[in-house]
mmCIF file of C-alpha atoms and ligand atoms in Angstrom:
data_model
loop_
_atom_site.group_PDB
_atom_site.id
_atom_site.type_symbol
_atom_site.label_atom_id
_atom_site.label_comp_id
_atom_site.label_asym_id
_atom_site.label_seq_id
_atom_site.Cartn_x
_atom_site.Cartn_y
_atom_site.Cartn_z
ATOM 1 C CA MET A 38 5.330 -72.431 -6.452
ATOM 2 C CA ILE A 39 2.641 -72.681 -9.103
ATOM 3 C CA ILE A 40 4.014 -71.551 -12.470
ATOM 4 C CA ILE A 41 1.719 -69.200 -14.372
ATOM 5 C CA LYS A 42 1.703 -69.688 -18.160
ATOM 6 C CA SER A 43 1.522 -66.918 -20.715
ATOM 7 C CA ALA A 44 -1.005 -66.969 -23.554
ATOM 8 C CA GLN A 45 1.784 -68.094 -25.914
ATOM 9 C CA GLU A 46 2.711 -70.959 -23.605
ATOM 10 C CA ILE A 47 -0.908 -72.029 -23.306
ATOM 11 C CA GLU A 48 -1.163 -72.038 -27.098
ATOM 12 C CA LEU A 49 1.794 -74.446 -27.270
ATOM 13 C CA MET A 50 0.170 -76.594 -24.580
ATOM 14 C CA ARG A 51 -3.044 -76.533 -26.625
ATOM 15 C CA GLN A 52 -1.070 -78.009 -29.531
ATOM 16 C CA ALA A 53 0.510 -80.625 -27.252
ATOM 17 C CA GLY A 54 -2.941 -81.385 -25.834
ATOM 18 C CA ARG A 55 -4.491 -81.848 -29.259
ATOM 19 C CA ILE A 56 -1.807 -84.411 -30.104
ATOM 20 C CA ALA A 57 -2.470 -86.423 -26.938
ATOM 21 C CA ALA A 58 -6.214 -86.343 -27.661
ATOM 22 C CA GLN A 59 -5.716 -87.487 -31.252
ATOM 23 C CA VAL A 60 -3.424 -90.322 -30.136
ATOM 24 C CA LEU A 61 -5.969 -91.494 -27.544
ATOM 25 C CA LEU A 62 -8.737 -91.407 -30.158
ATOM 26 C CA ASP A 63 -6.647 -93.377 -32.659
ATOM 27 C CA LEU A 64 -5.710 -95.918 -29.968
ATOM 28 C CA SER A 65 -9.361 -96.304 -28.963
ATOM 29 C CA ARG A 66 -10.224 -97.274 -32.538
ATOM 30 C CA ALA A 67 -7.647 -100.079 -32.399
ATOM 31 C CA ILE A 68 -9.018 -101.635 -29.192
ATOM 32 C CA ARG A 69 -10.560 -105.057 -29.709
ATOM 33 C CA PRO A 70 -10.387 -108.485 -28.078
ATOM 34 C CA GLY A 71 -7.208 -110.384 -28.978
ATOM 35 C CA ILE A 72 -4.692 -107.581 -29.403
ATOM 36 C CA THR A 73 -1.846 -107.192 -26.930
ATOM 37 C CA THR A 74 -1.148 -104.082 -24.896
ATOM 38 C CA ALA A 75 2.293 -104.034 -26.562
ATOM 39 C CA TYR A 76 0.495 -103.616 -29.900
ATOM 40 C CA LEU A 77 -1.183 -100.500 -28.517
ATOM 41 C CA ASP A 78 2.152 -99.229 -27.210
ATOM 42 C CA ASN A 79 3.835 -99.699 -30.599
ATOM 43 C CA LEU A 80 0.934 -97.942 -32.283
ATOM 44 C CA ALA A 81 1.150 -95.080 -29.766
ATOM 45 C CA ARG A 82 4.885 -94.710 -30.366
ATOM 46 C CA ARG A 83 4.330 -94.405 -34.135
ATOM 47 C CA LEU A 84 1.369 -92.037 -33.740
ATOM 48 C CA ILE A 85 3.195 -89.711 -31.348
ATOM 49 C CA LYS A 86 6.215 -89.625 -33.662
ATOM 50 C CA SER A 87 3.977 -88.827 -36.647
ATOM 51 C CA HIS A 88 2.994 -85.605 -34.853
ATOM 52 C CA GLN A 89 6.676 -84.643 -34.319
ATOM 53 C CA ALA A 90 6.060 -85.078 -30.582
ATOM 54 C CA LYS A 91 7.809 -87.200 -27.951
ATOM 55 C CA ALA A 92 6.313 -89.825 -25.670
ATOM 56 C CA ALA A 93 6.718 -88.203 -22.274
ATOM 57 C CA PHE A 94 6.470 -91.409 -20.250
ATOM 58 C CA LEU A 95 9.149 -93.359 -22.169
ATOM 59 C CA GLY A 96 12.159 -93.505 -19.869
ATOM 60 C CA TYR A 97 10.478 -91.330 -17.210
ATOM 61 C CA HIS A 98 11.964 -92.679 -13.954
ATOM 62 C CA GLY A 99 12.849 -95.689 -16.110
ATOM 63 C CA PHE A 100 9.305 -96.432 -17.375
ATOM 64 C CA PRO A 101 9.827 -98.810 -20.326
ATOM 65 C CA ALA A 102 6.961 -97.837 -22.666
ATOM 66 C CA SER A 103 5.299 -94.896 -24.421
ATOM 67 C CA ILE A 104 1.902 -95.269 -22.734
ATOM 68 C CA CYS A 105 0.508 -96.825 -19.573
ATOM 69 C CA THR A 106 -2.070 -99.576 -20.103
ATOM 70 C CA SER A 107 -3.966 -100.611 -16.966
ATOM 71 C CA LEU A 108 -6.589 -103.372 -17.166
ATOM 72 C CA ASN A 109 -9.519 -104.136 -14.875
ATOM 73 C CA ASN A 110 -8.131 -104.130 -11.300
ATOM 74 C CA GLU A 111 -5.059 -102.173 -12.411
ATOM 75 C CA VAL A 112 -5.323 -98.512 -11.413
ATOM 76 C CA VAL A 113 -2.413 -96.772 -13.147
ATOM 77 C CA HIS A 114 1.123 -97.309 -14.500
ATOM 78 C CA GLY A 115 0.447 -100.685 -16.127
ATOM 79 C CA ILE A 116 3.293 -101.673 -18.444
ATOM 80 C CA PRO A 117 2.291 -102.706 -21.985
ATOM 81 C CA GLY A 118 3.301 -106.282 -22.792
ATOM 82 C CA LEU A 119 2.093 -109.589 -24.168
ATOM 83 C CA ARG A 120 -1.203 -109.651 -22.289
ATOM 84 C CA ARG A 121 -4.123 -109.873 -24.704
ATOM 85 C CA LEU A 122 -7.296 -107.868 -24.319
ATOM 86 C CA ALA A 123 -10.360 -110.022 -23.703
ATOM 87 C CA GLU A 124 -14.038 -109.319 -24.266
ATOM 88 C CA GLY A 125 -15.413 -107.645 -21.133
ATOM 89 C CA ASP A 126 -12.121 -106.055 -20.013
ATOM 90 C CA ILE A 127 -11.760 -102.373 -19.350
ATOM 91 C CA ILE A 128 -8.464 -100.726 -20.248
ATOM 92 C CA SER A 129 -7.179 -97.385 -19.008
ATOM 93 C CA ILE A 130 -4.716 -95.745 -21.378
ATOM 94 C CA ASP A 131 -2.605 -92.833 -20.172
ATOM 95 C CA VAL A 132 -0.783 -90.757 -22.809
ATOM 96 C CA GLY A 133 1.741 -88.019 -22.120
ATOM 97 C CA VAL A 134 3.463 -86.107 -24.888
ATOM 98 C CA SER A 135 5.948 -83.295 -25.140
ATOM 99 C CA TYR A 136 5.808 -80.928 -28.078
ATOM 100 C CA LYS A 137 7.936 -77.824 -28.602
ATOM 101 C CA GLY A 138 9.018 -77.953 -24.971
ATOM 102 C CA TYR A 139 5.567 -78.328 -23.395
ATOM 103 C CA PHE A 140 3.721 -81.300 -21.986
ATOM 104 C CA SER A 141 0.199 -82.642 -22.116
ATOM 105 C CA ASP A 142 -1.249 -85.553 -20.182
ATOM 106 C CA ALA A 143 -4.535 -87.367 -20.817
ATOM 107 C CA ALA A 144 -6.131 -90.666 -19.903
ATOM 108 C CA CYS A 145 -9.319 -92.532 -20.657
ATOM 109 C CA THR A 146 -10.797 -95.902 -19.727
ATOM 110 C CA PHE A 147 -12.226 -97.852 -22.653
ATOM 111 C CA PRO A 148 -14.438 -100.932 -22.847
ATOM 112 C CA VAL A 149 -13.186 -104.004 -24.699
ATOM 113 C CA GLY A 150 -16.245 -105.330 -26.494
ATOM 114 C CA LYS A 151 -19.282 -105.806 -24.283
ATOM 115 C CA ILE A 152 -18.659 -105.006 -20.612
ATOM 116 C CA SER A 153 -20.616 -105.545 -17.395
ATOM 117 C CA PRO A 154 -23.100 -102.943 -16.145
ATOM 118 C CA LEU A 155 -20.811 -102.312 -13.151
ATOM 119 C CA ALA A 156 -17.823 -101.623 -15.407
ATOM 120 C CA GLN A 157 -19.916 -99.288 -17.552
ATOM 121 C CA LYS A 158 -21.165 -97.424 -14.472
ATOM 122 C CA LEU A 159 -17.584 -97.092 -13.223
ATOM 123 C CA ILE A 160 -16.484 -95.577 -16.535
ATOM 124 C CA ASP A 161 -19.446 -93.185 -16.615
ATOM 125 C CA VAL A 162 -18.977 -92.063 -12.997
ATOM 126 C CA THR A 163 -15.226 -91.555 -13.378
ATOM 127 C CA ARG A 164 -15.668 -89.492 -16.558
ATOM 128 C CA GLY A 165 -18.484 -87.566 -14.877
ATOM 129 C CA SER A 166 -16.347 -86.829 -11.828
ATOM 130 C CA LEU A 167 -13.568 -85.431 -14.024
ATOM 131 C CA LEU A 168 -16.003 -83.104 -15.805
ATOM 132 C CA ARG A 169 -17.408 -81.934 -12.465
ATOM 133 C CA GLY A 170 -13.900 -81.254 -11.184
ATOM 134 C CA ILE A 171 -12.965 -79.333 -14.328
ATOM 135 C CA LYS A 172 -15.990 -77.046 -13.877
ATOM 136 C CA LYS A 173 -14.488 -75.874 -10.588
ATOM 137 C CA ALA A 174 -11.161 -74.909 -12.237
ATOM 138 C CA VAL A 175 -11.968 -71.198 -12.333
ATOM 139 C CA PRO A 176 -10.083 -68.154 -11.035
ATOM 140 C CA GLY A 177 -11.078 -67.339 -7.454
ATOM 141 C CA ASN A 178 -11.905 -70.923 -6.481
ATOM 142 C CA HIS A 179 -9.569 -72.904 -4.278
ATOM 143 C CA LEU A 180 -7.816 -76.030 -5.495
ATOM 144 C CA TYR A 181 -9.756 -78.359 -3.209
ATOM 145 C CA ASP A 182 -13.035 -77.162 -4.733
ATOM 146 C CA ILE A 183 -11.940 -79.372 -7.645
ATOM 147 C CA SER A 184 -11.081 -82.239 -5.281
ATOM 148 C CA SER A 185 -14.381 -81.900 -3.437
ATOM 149 C CA ALA A 186 -16.478 -81.953 -6.616
ATOM 150 C CA ILE A 187 -14.744 -85.145 -7.747
ATOM 151 C CA GLN A 188 -14.927 -86.940 -4.400
ATOM 152 C CA THR A 189 -18.539 -85.987 -3.724
ATOM 153 C CA TYR A 190 -19.729 -87.214 -7.126
ATOM 154 C CA VAL A 191 -17.792 -90.490 -6.931
ATOM 155 C CA GLU A 192 -18.896 -91.350 -3.395
ATOM 156 C CA LYS A 193 -22.510 -90.437 -4.154
ATOM 157 C CA HIS A 194 -22.419 -93.281 -6.683
ATOM 158 C CA GLY A 195 -20.935 -95.747 -4.193
ATOM 159 C CA PHE A 196 -17.379 -95.810 -5.526
ATOM 160 C CA SER A 197 -14.101 -94.602 -3.970
ATOM 161 C CA VAL A 198 -11.316 -92.258 -5.077
ATOM 162 C CA VAL A 199 -7.695 -93.364 -4.914
ATOM 163 C CA ARG A 200 -5.684 -91.322 -2.381
ATOM 164 C CA ASN A 201 -2.108 -92.409 -3.089
ATOM 165 C CA TYR A 202 -1.964 -90.883 -6.564
ATOM 166 C CA VAL A 203 -3.066 -87.391 -7.529
ATOM 167 C CA GLY A 204 -3.155 -84.945 -10.408
ATOM 168 C CA HIS A 205 -0.577 -82.229 -10.872
ATOM 169 C CA GLY A 206 0.429 -78.952 -12.369
ATOM 170 C CA ILE A 207 1.906 -79.324 -15.858
ATOM 171 C CA GLY A 208 3.808 -77.097 -18.260
ATOM 172 C CA SER A 209 7.428 -77.228 -19.434
ATOM 173 C CA ALA A 210 7.706 -80.118 -16.987
ATOM 174 C CA MET A 211 5.418 -83.135 -16.797
ATOM 175 C CA HIS A 212 4.855 -82.743 -13.080
ATOM 176 C CA GLU A 213 4.749 -79.295 -11.523
ATOM 177 C CA GLU A 214 3.150 -77.927 -8.410
ATOM 178 C CA PRO A 215 0.487 -78.126 -7.160
ATOM 179 C CA GLN A 216 -0.602 -81.666 -6.420
ATOM 180 C CA VAL A 217 -4.272 -82.057 -7.367
ATOM 181 C CA PRO A 218 -5.890 -84.607 -5.046
ATOM 182 C CA ASN A 219 -9.200 -86.296 -5.873
ATOM 183 C CA PHE A 220 -10.197 -86.237 -2.204
ATOM 184 C CA VAL A 221 -10.338 -83.294 0.154
ATOM 185 C CA PRO A 222 -7.326 -82.808 2.427
ATOM 186 C CA PRO A 223 -7.503 -80.342 5.350
ATOM 187 C CA GLY A 224 -7.732 -76.691 4.317
ATOM 188 C CA LYS A 225 -8.835 -75.201 1.020
ATOM 189 C CA GLY A 226 -5.689 -75.523 -1.073
ATOM 190 C CA PRO A 227 -4.121 -72.701 -3.071
ATOM 191 C CA LEU A 228 -6.233 -70.022 -4.711
ATOM 192 C CA LEU A 229 -6.701 -70.753 -8.427
ATOM 193 C CA GLY A 230 -5.730 -68.062 -10.905
ATOM 194 C CA GLU A 231 -5.602 -67.330 -14.611
ATOM 195 C CA GLY A 232 -2.695 -69.011 -16.395
ATOM 196 C CA MET A 233 -2.462 -72.094 -14.189
ATOM 197 C CA VAL A 234 -2.538 -75.432 -16.006
ATOM 198 C CA LEU A 235 -3.544 -78.582 -14.162
ATOM 199 C CA ALA A 236 -3.663 -82.262 -15.073
ATOM 200 C CA ILE A 237 -6.827 -83.369 -13.289
ATOM 201 C CA GLU A 238 -7.064 -87.146 -13.091
ATOM 202 C CA PRO A 239 -9.523 -89.031 -10.918
ATOM 203 C CA MET A 240 -8.728 -92.700 -10.364
ATOM 204 C CA VAL A 241 -11.889 -94.401 -9.146
ATOM 205 C CA ASN A 242 -12.359 -97.879 -7.658
ATOM 206 C CA THR A 243 -15.512 -99.960 -7.277
ATOM 207 C CA GLY A 244 -14.367 -101.119 -3.826
ATOM 208 C CA THR A 245 -11.706 -99.876 -1.449
ATOM 209 C CA TRP A 246 -9.663 -96.789 -2.283
ATOM 210 C CA LYS A 247 -6.570 -98.592 -1.066
ATOM 211 C CA VAL A 248 -4.040 -99.749 -3.645
ATOM 212 C CA ARG A 249 -0.797 -101.693 -3.821
ATOM 213 C CA THR A 250 2.077 -101.899 -6.287
ATOM 214 C CA LEU A 251 2.986 -105.159 -8.030
ATOM 215 C CA GLU A 252 6.470 -106.680 -8.061
ATOM 216 C CA ASP A 253 7.249 -105.010 -11.389
ATOM 217 C CA GLN A 254 7.505 -101.843 -9.251
ATOM 218 C CA TRP A 255 5.103 -100.006 -11.564
ATOM 219 C CA THR A 256 1.666 -101.528 -11.869
ATOM 220 C CA VAL A 257 -0.699 -100.193 -9.216
ATOM 221 C CA VAL A 258 -3.702 -102.439 -8.464
ATOM 222 C CA THR A 259 -6.725 -102.122 -6.221
ATOM 223 C CA GLY A 260 -6.375 -103.509 -2.714
ATOM 224 C CA ASP A 261 -9.419 -105.763 -3.115
ATOM 225 C CA ASN A 262 -8.949 -106.555 -6.837
ATOM 226 C CA GLY A 263 -12.094 -104.589 -7.667
ATOM 227 C CA LEU A 264 -12.261 -102.632 -10.919
ATOM 228 C CA SER A 265 -10.610 -99.247 -11.408
ATOM 229 C CA ALA A 266 -11.013 -96.491 -13.988
ATOM 230 C CA HIS A 267 -8.935 -93.401 -14.793
ATOM 231 C CA PHE A 268 -9.819 -90.277 -16.741
ATOM 232 C CA GLU A 269 -7.505 -87.306 -17.162
ATOM 233 C CA HIS A 270 -7.449 -83.990 -18.954
ATOM 234 C CA THR A 271 -4.883 -81.209 -19.065
ATOM 235 C CA VAL A 272 -6.877 -78.087 -18.210
ATOM 236 C CA ALA A 273 -5.921 -74.404 -18.491
ATOM 237 C CA ILE A 274 -7.540 -71.952 -16.107
ATOM 238 C CA LEU A 275 -8.472 -68.907 -18.168
ATOM 239 C CA LYS A 276 -10.160 -65.656 -17.200
ATOM 240 C CA ASP A 277 -13.581 -66.923 -18.241
ATOM 241 C CA GLY A 278 -13.135 -70.448 -16.898
ATOM 242 C CA PRO A 279 -11.504 -73.766 -17.696
ATOM 243 C CA GLU A 280 -10.336 -74.845 -21.136
ATOM 244 C CA ILE A 281 -9.670 -78.522 -21.736
ATOM 245 C CA LEU A 282 -6.411 -78.642 -23.706
ATOM 246 C CA THR A 283 -6.379 -82.390 -24.336
ATOM 247 C CA THR A 284 -9.201 -82.292 -26.830
ATOM 248 C CA LEU A 285 -9.525 -82.100 -30.608
HETATM 249 MG MG1 LIG B 246 -0.995 -87.120 -15.059
#
């Protein structure tokens, strides 16, 4: 069942979303060659606390950090640690917070210094696919209209969308129904309606869409070690169309 949120609930999610967006912005300003991903995690923990919010990922199914940091061929769920960022890397940071009982979820892939043209194109296409998906998050559309817009845009640019991980409904729980795939399954998916809130999150690879999980049981990497990018917004479906909640 897809839980419909009231205007008051969406206002709380707007506040949670603003915090996630501010944290991502502050983290992006700290990115430079030489710092460790653990440094970013410590910074995220302090930033989230400064907003009287909680890091939603910390302890979630045993995840050991406040954010996910996924570099280069890593798709999602990378664990912050002693690895140092190097010039030319791309780093996907996924932030989830809870605030006054409601969750927000946002991710962005950032360049570390000067990056290759392919990496830049991957970032641009993944961000572009998210924005195209969000545009379809309107009452009266079907869920897979979002999926189709994302997949079509990504594949038109010669990249692939990850199938094994999908977006999700979000509210007083981090993960609610429905699943929000970035590819089109059979059928149309549920009818979208006012008051639904979705975390839409394309994960896009330069090569194969296939992925595998490393021995740490968390880090998901591309099957061919090609690059991967990840953009995510928490989006409310309102009467007049979508509102991105994870923004300033
Ligand atoms: Mg998510």
